[in-house]
Coordinates of C-alpha atoms and ligand atoms in Angstrom, one line a residue:
M449 CA -71.8 -212.6 -89.4
T450 CA -75.0 -210.5 -89.7
E451 CA -76.1 -209.5 -93.2
L452 CA -76.8 -205.8 -93.5
E453 CA -80.4 -205.0 -94.5
L454 CA -81.1 -201.4 -95.0
R455 CA -84.6 -200.0 -94.6
P456 CA -85.7 -198.0 -97.6
Y457 CA -85.2 -194.6 -95.9
Q458 CA -81.8 -195.7 -94.8
A459 CA -80.7 -196.6 -98.3
A460 CA -82.2 -193.3 -99.5
A461 CA -80.2 -191.3 -96.9
I462 CA -76.9 -192.9 -97.9
Q463 CA -77.7 -192.3 -101.5
S464 CA -78.5 -188.6 -100.7
L465 CA -75.1 -188.2 -98.9
R466 CA -73.4 -189.6 -102.0
L467 CA -75.2 -187.2 -104.3
G468 CA -74.4 -184.3 -101.9
L469 CA -70.7 -185.2 -102.0
G470 CA -70.9 -185.3 -105.8
E471 CA -72.3 -181.7 -105.7
G472 CA -69.4 -180.6 -103.7
Y473 CA -70.7 -180.7 -100.1
L474 CA -67.7 -182.0 -98.2
R475 CA -69.1 -181.8 -94.6
Q476 CA -72.6 -183.3 -94.3
M477 CA -74.7 -184.0 -91.2
L478 CA -76.9 -187.0 -91.2
Y479 CA -79.9 -186.6 -88.9
G480 CA -81.7 -189.7 -87.6
P481 CA -83.7 -189.8 -84.4
T482 CA -83.1 -192.4 -81.7
G483 CA -84.5 -195.6 -83.2
C484 CA -83.8 -194.8 -86.9
G485 CA -81.1 -197.4 -87.0
K486 CA -77.9 -195.5 -86.7
T487 CA -76.0 -198.7 -86.6
A488 CA -77.2 -199.8 -90.0
L489 CA -76.5 -196.3 -91.4
S490 CA -72.9 -196.4 -90.1
V491 CA -72.3 -199.9 -91.4
G492 CA -73.9 -199.0 -94.7
L493 CA -71.6 -196.0 -95.0
V494 CA -68.5 -197.9 -94.2
K495 CA -69.4 -200.8 -96.5
G496 CA -70.2 -198.5 -99.3
A497 CA -66.8 -196.8 -98.9
R498 CA -64.9 -200.1 -98.8
L499 CA -66.6 -201.2 -102.0
K500 CA -65.0 -198.1 -103.7
G501 CA -61.7 -198.9 -102.0
K502 CA -61.8 -195.9 -99.7
R503 CA -60.3 -195.9 -96.2
V504 CA -62.5 -194.7 -93.4
A505 CA -62.1 -193.5 -89.8
F506 CA -65.1 -193.7 -87.5
L507 CA -64.7 -191.3 -84.6
A508 CA -66.5 -191.5 -81.2
N509 CA -66.0 -189.5 -78.1
R510 CA -66.3 -192.0 -75.3
I511 CA -64.6 -195.4 -74.7
Q512 CA -68.0 -197.1 -74.5
L513 CA -69.0 -195.8 -77.9
V514 CA -65.7 -196.8 -79.4
E515 CA -66.2 -200.3 -78.0
Q516 CA -69.8 -200.4 -79.2
A517 CA -68.8 -199.4 -82.8
S518 CA -66.0 -202.0 -82.8
R519 CA -68.5 -204.7 -81.7
T520 CA -71.0 -203.6 -84.4
F521 CA -68.4 -203.6 -87.2
R522 CA -67.2 -207.1 -86.1
K523 CA -70.8 -208.3 -86.1
Y524 CA -71.3 -207.2 -89.7
G525 CA -68.0 -208.7 -90.8
I526 CA -66.1 -205.4 -91.2
D527 CA -62.4 -205.9 -90.6
H528 CA -61.1 -202.9 -88.7
G529 CA -58.4 -201.5 -86.4
V530 CA -59.0 -199.5 -83.2
I531 CA -57.2 -196.4 -82.1
Q532 CA -58.0 -195.8 -78.5
G533 CA -55.2 -195.2 -75.9
E534 CA -53.7 -198.4 -74.8
N535 CA -56.4 -200.5 -76.4
S536 CA -55.2 -199.6 -79.9
R537 CA -55.0 -202.4 -82.5
R538 CA -53.9 -201.5 -86.0
E539 CA -53.9 -204.8 -87.8
Y540 CA -56.3 -203.4 -90.3
E541 CA -55.7 -199.9 -91.6
N542 CA -58.6 -199.5 -94.0
V543 CA -61.3 -199.0 -91.4
L544 CA -60.3 -197.5 -88.1
V545 CA -62.6 -197.0 -85.1
C546 CA -61.0 -194.1 -83.2
S547 CA -61.4 -192.3 -79.9
I548 CA -61.5 -188.6 -80.5
Q549 CA -59.2 -187.9 -77.5
T550 CA -56.6 -190.3 -78.8
I551 CA -56.3 -189.0 -82.3
A552 CA -56.5 -185.4 -81.1
K553 CA -53.2 -186.2 -79.4
R554 CA -51.6 -188.6 -81.9
G555 CA -52.9 -187.1 -85.2
I556 CA -55.5 -188.3 -87.7
P557 CA -54.7 -191.6 -89.4
D558 CA -54.3 -191.6 -93.2
V559 CA -57.9 -192.1 -94.4
D560 CA -60.1 -190.9 -97.2
F561 CA -63.1 -189.9 -95.1
I562 CA -64.3 -189.5 -91.6
I563 CA -67.6 -190.4 -89.9
I564 CA -68.3 -188.7 -86.6
D565 CA -70.6 -190.4 -84.2
E566 CA -72.8 -188.1 -81.9
A567 CA -71.8 -185.2 -84.0
H568 CA -73.9 -182.6 -82.1
G569 CA -70.9 -182.3 -79.9
V570 CA -68.6 -181.1 -82.7
A571 CA -69.2 -177.4 -82.5
G572 CA -68.5 -177.3 -78.8
S573 CA -65.3 -179.5 -79.0
K574 CA -61.9 -178.0 -79.8
D575 CA -60.6 -181.6 -80.5
Y576 CA -63.2 -182.2 -83.1
R577 CA -62.9 -178.8 -84.7
G578 CA -59.1 -179.2 -84.8
I579 CA -59.5 -182.6 -86.6
I580 CA -62.0 -181.2 -89.1
E581 CA -59.6 -178.3 -89.8
T582 CA -56.6 -180.6 -90.3
F583 CA -58.8 -182.8 -92.5
A584 CA -60.1 -179.9 -94.6
G585 CA -60.6 -180.8 -98.3
K586 CA -61.8 -184.3 -97.5
P587 CA -65.3 -185.6 -96.8
V588 CA -66.7 -185.7 -93.3
I589 CA -70.1 -187.2 -92.3
G590 CA -71.6 -186.4 -88.9
L591 CA -74.3 -188.6 -87.3
S592 CA -76.7 -187.0 -84.9
A593 CA -80.1 -187.2 -83.4
S594 CA -79.8 -183.5 -82.4
P595 CA -78.4 -181.6 -85.4
F596 CA -80.0 -178.4 -84.2
A597 CA -77.2 -178.1 -81.5
K598 CA -75.6 -174.7 -81.4
G599 CA -72.9 -173.7 -83.9
L600 CA -73.0 -176.8 -86.2
G601 CA -73.6 -174.6 -89.3
K602 CA -71.4 -171.8 -88.1
V603 CA -68.9 -170.4 -90.7
Y604 CA -65.2 -170.8 -89.9
D605 CA -62.7 -168.8 -92.0
N606 CA -60.1 -171.6 -91.9
L607 CA -62.6 -174.0 -93.2
G608 CA -63.7 -171.6 -95.9
G609 CA -67.4 -172.3 -95.0
P610 CA -69.7 -173.7 -92.4
L611 CA -68.7 -176.5 -90.1
F612 CA -71.3 -178.7 -91.7
E613 CA -72.6 -177.5 -95.0
R614 CA -75.6 -179.6 -95.6
M615 CA -78.1 -181.8 -93.6
V616 CA -79.6 -185.0 -94.8
I617 CA -82.7 -186.2 -92.9
A618 CA -82.9 -190.0 -92.7
S619 CA -86.4 -190.0 -91.1
S620 CA -88.5 -187.9 -88.7
I621 CA -89.7 -189.3 -85.4
R622 CA -93.3 -189.2 -86.6
E623 CA -92.5 -191.2 -89.7
L624 CA -90.7 -193.8 -87.6
I625 CA -93.8 -194.1 -85.4
D626 CA -96.1 -194.3 -88.4
D627 CA -94.0 -197.1 -89.8
G628 CA -93.8 -199.0 -86.5
F629 CA -90.0 -198.5 -86.0
L630 CA -90.8 -196.5 -82.8
V631 CA -93.8 -196.4 -80.5
D632 CA -95.8 -193.4 -79.5
C633 CA -96.1 -192.4 -75.9
D634 CA -98.7 -191.2 -73.3
I635 CA -97.5 -188.5 -70.8
Y636 CA -98.8 -187.5 -67.4
A637 CA -97.3 -184.5 -65.7
P638 CA -98.7 -184.6 -62.1
G639 CA -96.4 -181.9 -60.7
E640 CA -93.2 -180.0 -61.0
P641 CA -90.6 -178.6 -58.6
D642 CA -90.3 -174.8 -58.2
M643 CA -87.3 -173.7 -60.3
T644 CA -87.8 -170.0 -59.7
G645 CA -84.6 -168.2 -59.1
F646 CA -82.3 -171.1 -60.3
K647 CA -79.7 -169.9 -62.9
Q648 CA -79.0 -171.7 -66.1
V649 CA -75.6 -172.4 -67.4
K650 CA -74.3 -173.7 -70.8
N651 CA -74.1 -177.5 -71.1
R652 CA -71.7 -179.4 -73.3
F653 CA -74.1 -179.0 -76.2
G654 CA -74.1 -175.2 -76.0
E655 CA -77.6 -175.1 -74.6
L656 CA -78.7 -173.4 -71.4
D657 CA -79.7 -175.8 -68.6
Y658 CA -79.9 -176.0 -64.8
S659 CA -76.8 -177.2 -63.0
D660 CA -77.0 -180.7 -61.4
M661 CA -76.5 -179.2 -58.0
D662 CA -79.4 -176.8 -58.3
V663 CA -81.8 -179.4 -59.7
G664 CA -80.8 -181.6 -56.8
E665 CA -81.6 -178.9 -54.3
A666 CA -85.0 -178.3 -56.0
T667 CA -86.1 -181.9 -56.3
D668 CA -84.5 -184.1 -53.6
K669 CA -87.3 -183.7 -51.1
P670 CA -89.2 -186.6 -49.5
E671 CA -92.6 -185.2 -50.4
L672 CA -91.7 -184.8 -54.1
I673 CA -90.2 -188.3 -54.2
G674 CA -93.4 -189.6 -52.5
D675 CA -95.4 -188.0 -55.3
I676 CA -93.3 -189.9 -57.8
V677 CA -93.9 -193.3 -56.1
T678 CA -97.7 -192.6 -55.7
H679 CA -98.2 -191.7 -59.3
W680 CA -96.1 -194.7 -60.6
M681 CA -98.3 -197.0 -58.4
R682 CA -101.4 -195.5 -59.9
L683 CA -100.4 -195.2 -63.6
A684 CA -97.5 -197.6 -64.2
K685 CA -97.4 -200.2 -61.5
G686 CA -95.4 -203.3 -62.6
T687 CA -94.0 -201.9 -65.9
P688 CA -90.3 -201.9 -66.5
T689 CA -89.3 -198.3 -65.7
V690 CA -86.2 -196.1 -66.0
V691 CA -85.9 -193.1 -63.8
F692 CA -83.7 -190.0 -64.6
A693 CA -83.0 -188.3 -61.4
S694 CA -81.3 -184.9 -60.7
N695 CA -78.1 -186.4 -59.3
I696 CA -76.8 -189.5 -57.7
A697 CA -78.1 -188.7 -54.2
H698 CA -81.6 -188.0 -55.6
S699 CA -81.6 -191.2 -57.6
K700 CA -80.7 -193.2 -54.5
H701 CA -83.5 -191.5 -52.5
I702 CA -86.0 -192.4 -55.2
V703 CA -84.9 -196.0 -55.1
E704 CA -85.2 -196.0 -51.3
Q705 CA -88.8 -194.9 -51.4
F706 CA -89.7 -197.4 -54.1
L707 CA -88.2 -200.2 -52.0
A708 CA -90.1 -198.9 -49.0
A709 CA -93.3 -199.2 -51.1
G710 CA -92.4 -202.9 -51.9
V711 CA -91.2 -202.3 -55.5
T712 CA -87.9 -203.8 -56.6
A713 CA -85.7 -200.9 -57.6
E714 CA -81.9 -200.3 -58.1
H715 CA -79.7 -197.3 -58.6
I716 CA -76.9 -197.3 -61.1
D717 CA -74.1 -194.8 -61.8
C718 CA -70.7 -194.3 -63.4
Y719 CA -68.8 -195.1 -60.2
D720 CA -70.0 -198.7 -60.2
D721 CA -67.4 -201.1 -61.5
T722 CA -68.1 -202.7 -64.9
D723 CA -69.2 -206.0 -63.4
T724 CA -71.6 -204.4 -60.9
R725 CA -73.1 -202.3 -63.6
R726 CA -73.6 -205.3 -65.9
E727 CA -75.2 -207.3 -63.2
T728 CA -77.6 -204.5 -62.3
L729 CA -78.6 -204.1 -65.9
K730 CA -79.1 -207.8 -66.3
R731 CA -81.4 -208.0 -63.3
F732 CA -83.4 -205.2 -64.9
E733 CA -83.5 -207.0 -68.3
N734 CA -84.7 -210.3 -66.9
G735 CA -87.4 -208.6 -64.8
Q736 CA -85.9 -209.2 -61.3
T737 CA -85.7 -205.5 -60.9
T738 CA -88.7 -203.4 -62.0
I739 CA -87.2 -199.9 -61.7
I740 CA -83.8 -198.8 -62.6
S741 CA -82.8 -195.3 -61.5
N742 CA -79.8 -193.1 -62.6
S743 CA -78.9 -189.5 -63.1
A744 CA -77.4 -189.4 -66.5
L745 CA -75.5 -192.7 -67.2
L746 CA -78.3 -194.4 -69.2
A747 CA -79.2 -191.4 -71.4
E748 CA -76.8 -192.2 -74.2
G749 CA -75.8 -195.6 -75.7
W750 CA -78.1 -197.7 -73.5
D751 CA -80.7 -199.7 -75.3
A752 CA -83.6 -201.5 -73.6
P753 CA -86.6 -201.7 -75.9
F754 CA -88.7 -203.6 -73.4
C755 CA -88.5 -200.6 -71.0
Q756 CA -91.9 -199.1 -71.1
T757 CA -92.1 -196.3 -68.5
L758 CA -89.9 -193.3 -68.1
I759 CA -89.9 -191.2 -65.0
L760 CA -88.5 -187.7 -65.6
A761 CA -87.5 -186.4 -62.2
R762 CA -84.7 -184.1 -63.4
P763 CA -85.9 -180.7 -64.6
T764 CA -84.0 -179.8 -67.8
K765 CA -84.1 -177.0 -70.3
S766 CA -81.9 -179.0 -72.7
L767 CA -83.8 -180.3 -75.7
I768 CA -80.9 -182.6 -76.5
R769 CA -80.8 -184.1 -73.0
Y770 CA -84.6 -184.4 -73.0
L771 CA -84.8 -186.3 -76.3
Q772 CA -82.0 -188.6 -75.2
M773 CA -83.8 -189.5 -72.1
A774 CA -87.2 -189.9 -73.8
G775 CA -85.6 -192.0 -76.6
R776 CA -84.9 -194.8 -74.0
V777 CA -88.6 -195.8 -74.0
L778 CA -89.7 -195.2 -77.5
R779 CA -88.3 -198.4 -79.1
P780 CA -90.8 -201.0 -79.9
S781 CA -90.7 -204.4 -78.3
E782 CA -92.9 -207.5 -78.2
G783 CA -96.1 -206.8 -76.3
K784 CA -95.3 -203.1 -76.0
T785 CA -97.6 -200.8 -78.1
R786 CA -97.1 -197.5 -76.3
A787 CA -94.6 -196.0 -73.9
L788 CA -95.5 -194.1 -70.8
I789 CA -93.8 -191.0 -69.5
L790 CA -94.4 -189.6 -66.0
D791 CA -93.0 -186.1 -65.9
H792 CA -92.3 -184.8 -62.5
S793 CA -89.9 -182.2 -63.8
G794 CA -92.0 -179.7 -65.8
T795 CA -90.0 -180.6 -68.9
V796 CA -92.8 -181.6 -71.3
K797 CA -94.7 -178.4 -70.5
H798 CA -91.7 -176.4 -71.6
L799 CA -90.2 -178.5 -74.4
G800 CA -93.3 -180.2 -75.9
F801 CA -93.8 -183.9 -76.7
P802 CA -90.6 -185.8 -77.4
T803 CA -92.3 -187.1 -80.6
D804 CA -92.9 -183.6 -82.0
D805 CA -91.2 -182.7 -85.2
L806 CA -88.0 -180.8 -84.6
P807 CA -86.8 -177.5 -86.1
L808 CA -84.3 -179.3 -88.4
E809 CA -81.7 -176.8 -89.5
L810 CA -78.0 -176.3 -88.8
D811 CA -77.5 -173.5 -86.4
D812 CA -75.2 -170.8 -87.9
G813 CA -74.7 -169.0 -84.6
K814 CA -76.8 -166.0 -85.6
P815 CA -79.7 -165.1 -83.3
K816 CA -83.0 -166.5 -84.2
K817 CA -86.2 -167.7 -82.7
S818 CA -85.2 -170.6 -80.4
A819 CA -86.4 -174.1 -81.0
Q820 CA -88.7 -173.8 -78.0
A821 CA -90.2 -170.5 -79.2
K822 CA -91.0 -172.1 -82.5
K823 CA -92.8 -174.9 -80.8
K824 CA -94.6 -172.7 -78.3
E825 CA -98.0 -172.5 -80.1
K826 CA -98.6 -176.2 -79.7
L827 CA -97.1 -176.9 -76.3
P828 CA -99.1 -179.4 -74.3
T829 CA -100.8 -178.7 -71.0
A830 CA -101.8 -181.1 -68.2
C831 CA -105.4 -182.2 -67.9
A832 CA -106.8 -180.6 -64.8
K833 CA -108.5 -183.9 -63.8
C834 CA -106.0 -186.6 -64.6
A835 CA -102.7 -184.8 -65.4
F836 CA -102.6 -186.3 -68.9
M837 CA -100.5 -184.1 -71.2
K838 CA -102.6 -182.9 -74.1
T839 CA -102.9 -180.2 -76.8
A840 CA -106.6 -180.6 -77.3
H841 CA -109.2 -178.9 -75.2
K842 CA -110.9 -182.2 -74.2
C843 CA -108.7 -184.7 -72.5
P844 CA -108.3 -187.8 -74.7
A845 CA -107.4 -189.9 -71.6
C846 CA -110.3 -189.1 -69.2
G847 CA -112.7 -187.1 -71.4
F848 CA -112.6 -184.1 -69.2
A849 CA -113.2 -180.7 -70.9
P850 CA -112.6 -177.7 -68.6
E851 CA -115.2 -175.0 -68.6
K852 CA -114.4 -172.7 -65.7
Q853 CA -111.9 -172.8 -63.0
N854 CA -114.2 -174.2 -60.4
D855 CA -116.2 -176.9 -62.2
V856 CA -114.0 -179.9 -61.4
Q857 CA -114.1 -181.8 -58.2
M858 CA -111.4 -184.2 -57.3
A859 CA -112.2 -187.5 -58.9
D860 CA -110.6 -189.6 -56.2
G861 CA -109.6 -187.3 -53.5
E862 CA -106.1 -186.8 -54.7
L863 CA -104.7 -183.5 -53.8
V864 CA -102.8 -183.1 -57.0
K865 CA -106.0 -183.0 -59.0
Q866 CA -107.4 -180.4 -56.7
D867 CA -104.2 -178.4 -57.1
R868 CA -104.5 -178.2 -60.8
T869 CA -108.0 -176.9 -60.7
A870 CA -107.4 -174.1 -58.3
K871 CA -106.8 -170.7 -59.9
K872 CA -103.1 -169.9 -59.8
V873 CA -102.3 -166.6 -58.2
K874 CA -99.6 -164.4 -59.7
A875 CA -97.2 -163.1 -57.1
T876 CA -93.8 -161.7 -56.5
Q877 CA -91.1 -163.7 -54.7
A878 CA -91.6 -161.5 -51.6
E879 CA -95.3 -162.1 -51.6
K880 CA -94.8 -165.8 -51.9
Q881 CA -92.3 -165.8 -49.1
Q882 CA -94.6 -163.8 -46.9
F883 CA -97.4 -166.4 -47.5
F884 CA -95.1 -169.3 -46.9
S885 CA -93.8 -167.8 -43.7
E886 CA -97.4 -167.3 -42.5
L887 CA -98.1 -171.0 -43.4
L888 CA -95.1 -172.0 -41.3
G889 CA -96.6 -169.9 -38.4
L890 CA -99.9 -171.7 -38.8
K891 CA -98.1 -175.0 -39.0
A892 CA -96.5 -174.4 -35.6
M893 CA -99.8 -173.4 -34.1
R894 CA -102.0 -176.1 -35.6
G895 CA -99.6 -178.9 -36.2
Y896 CA -100.0 -179.2 -40.0
S897 CA -97.6 -181.5 -41.7
D898 CA -94.9 -180.2 -44.1
G899 CA -96.7 -181.9 -46.9
R900 CA -100.0 -180.2 -46.1
I901 CA -98.6 -176.7 -46.2
A902 CA -96.5 -177.4 -49.3
N903 CA -99.8 -178.5 -50.9
I904 CA -101.6 -175.4 -49.8
F905 CA -98.7 -173.3 -51.2
R906 CA -98.8 -175.1 -54.5
E907 CA -102.5 -174.8 -54.8
K908 CA -102.2 -171.1 -54.6
Y909 CA -99.1 -170.5 -56.8
G910 CA -98.9 -173.7 -58.9
V911 CA -95.4 -174.5 -57.7
W912 CA -93.9 -176.2 -54.7
P913 CA -92.3 -173.9 -52.0
N914 CA -88.8 -175.2 -52.6
A915 CA -87.3 -171.8 -53.3
M916 CA -88.8 -170.4 -50.1
E917 CA -86.9 -169.8 -46.9
K918 CA -88.1 -171.6 -43.8
L919 CA -88.8 -168.5 -41.7
A920 CA -92.0 -168.6 -39.7
C921 CA -94.1 -165.5 -38.9
E922 CA -97.5 -164.6 -37.4
P923 CA -100.2 -165.6 -39.9
S924 CA -102.5 -162.8 -41.1
K925 CA -106.3 -162.9 -40.9
E926 CA -106.4 -163.4 -44.7
T927 CA -104.0 -166.3 -44.7
R928 CA -105.9 -168.0 -41.8
A929 CA -109.2 -167.6 -43.7
Y930 CA -107.6 -168.9 -46.9
V931 CA -106.2 -172.0 -45.3
Q932 CA -109.6 -172.5 -43.5
S933 CA -111.4 -172.4 -46.9
R934 CA -108.8 -174.8 -48.4
N935 CA -109.3 -177.2 -45.5
I936 CA -113.1 -177.2 -46.1
A937 CA -112.6 -177.8 -49.8
Y938 CA -110.1 -180.6 -49.0
A939 CA -112.5 -182.3 -46.6
K940 CA -115.4 -182.0 -49.1
G941 CA -113.2 -183.6 -51.7
M942 CA -112.3 -186.4 -49.5
K943 CA -115.9 -187.0 -48.6
H944 CA -116.9 -186.8 -52.3
A945 CA -114.2 -189.3 -53.2
A946 CA -115.4 -191.7 -50.4
Ligands
ZN1286 ZN1 -107.8 -186.1 -68.2

């Protein structure tokens, strides 16, 4: 049995919840970022309740999380029963680990208080709201790393108040980094797919995000995947790496290109059977496999502190999803002092650093400035020379400080760097389509590669031509001259680099 040792901020958070309850706050949200020790907090809450003779139900929304909680409680010597479909065991009634789906069907067990794991999903779940309504009048504690999710502070008449009435902050990400419980990270953002025209739909946290199908369409291209491999080779070669891809097919294509480059890589998804999945993860853990790629499976409940590099290949607008993915590499481990994020999705540019302080307030459903809008003034940008994500004028990674648009030459002949220095032209979709069609016309005439014209397009507009239709037309004089000038610049850059 493992003894529970609470870090000072964990003990303080539990004490604060107790005081809150004393002041009449029945439904409280406990915020702790990934790495704050949610396990210790849960165990501390349950043990504290047992000392007072209270009966507790711990609610989780997925089988894996039910099993994980049960294992944790066993490890810390907490006798407990499990209510989860056919796996239910009720030899102990004082502490019950429950699947939300099962008790939504069978009713809430007779307990004095409820702890809800991953509680950012509560507002969007009828099962959870039903349980909280039935349980009204008794204490509920939600645990979440994303308590800003929509509707968590919304007022419900049948509850006589907000869903959650008070938030307790265990620790901020910055504090955890300062105290060595998390590591800081460096981020490079060498490119992003063109998401123009793709719609956003509500995800299960109530946030707007792109659909898996759309992000797949925008990102699953050989040239973009080639970019991922090239940059990993340059910046992260040999480091244990997790890739979050747009969908399963995209993930498999990324693995194929890494394998082709001689890097050990494996794909993993929810359709693998348990043994296959376990074996794959084991090979990653013992270093046989350097890169593990998935679409969403590893974002929650997977812990691999030794994992040092994260490749974001799935564009997302969801702050919750982003923080979940980034959280995978921020845990400290022996010999690891910083994590590395290679962002090929444009996410960091839009949502900021994953280590930024968050707007920590319960959302009451009323319109207000969005989390992103609040963060806007300090959003990072990519260094024009090395693609390092920074908020300062001068790049802390390579020392480059931009003066004018034209003062940078490619440091080592890489196109991406040249791209970032070119002035981006504002244009309508129709203008972009016209230019792209003309490039296709030139391609047919001169035999340029797809990659070359995609690069020329991106140089001009700052995005890949993914949203463009592949309709060729006669190139205009201007476009011919433009491409000619880019070819000269490109050749100069290559020569300069050589
Ligand atoms: Zn730089």
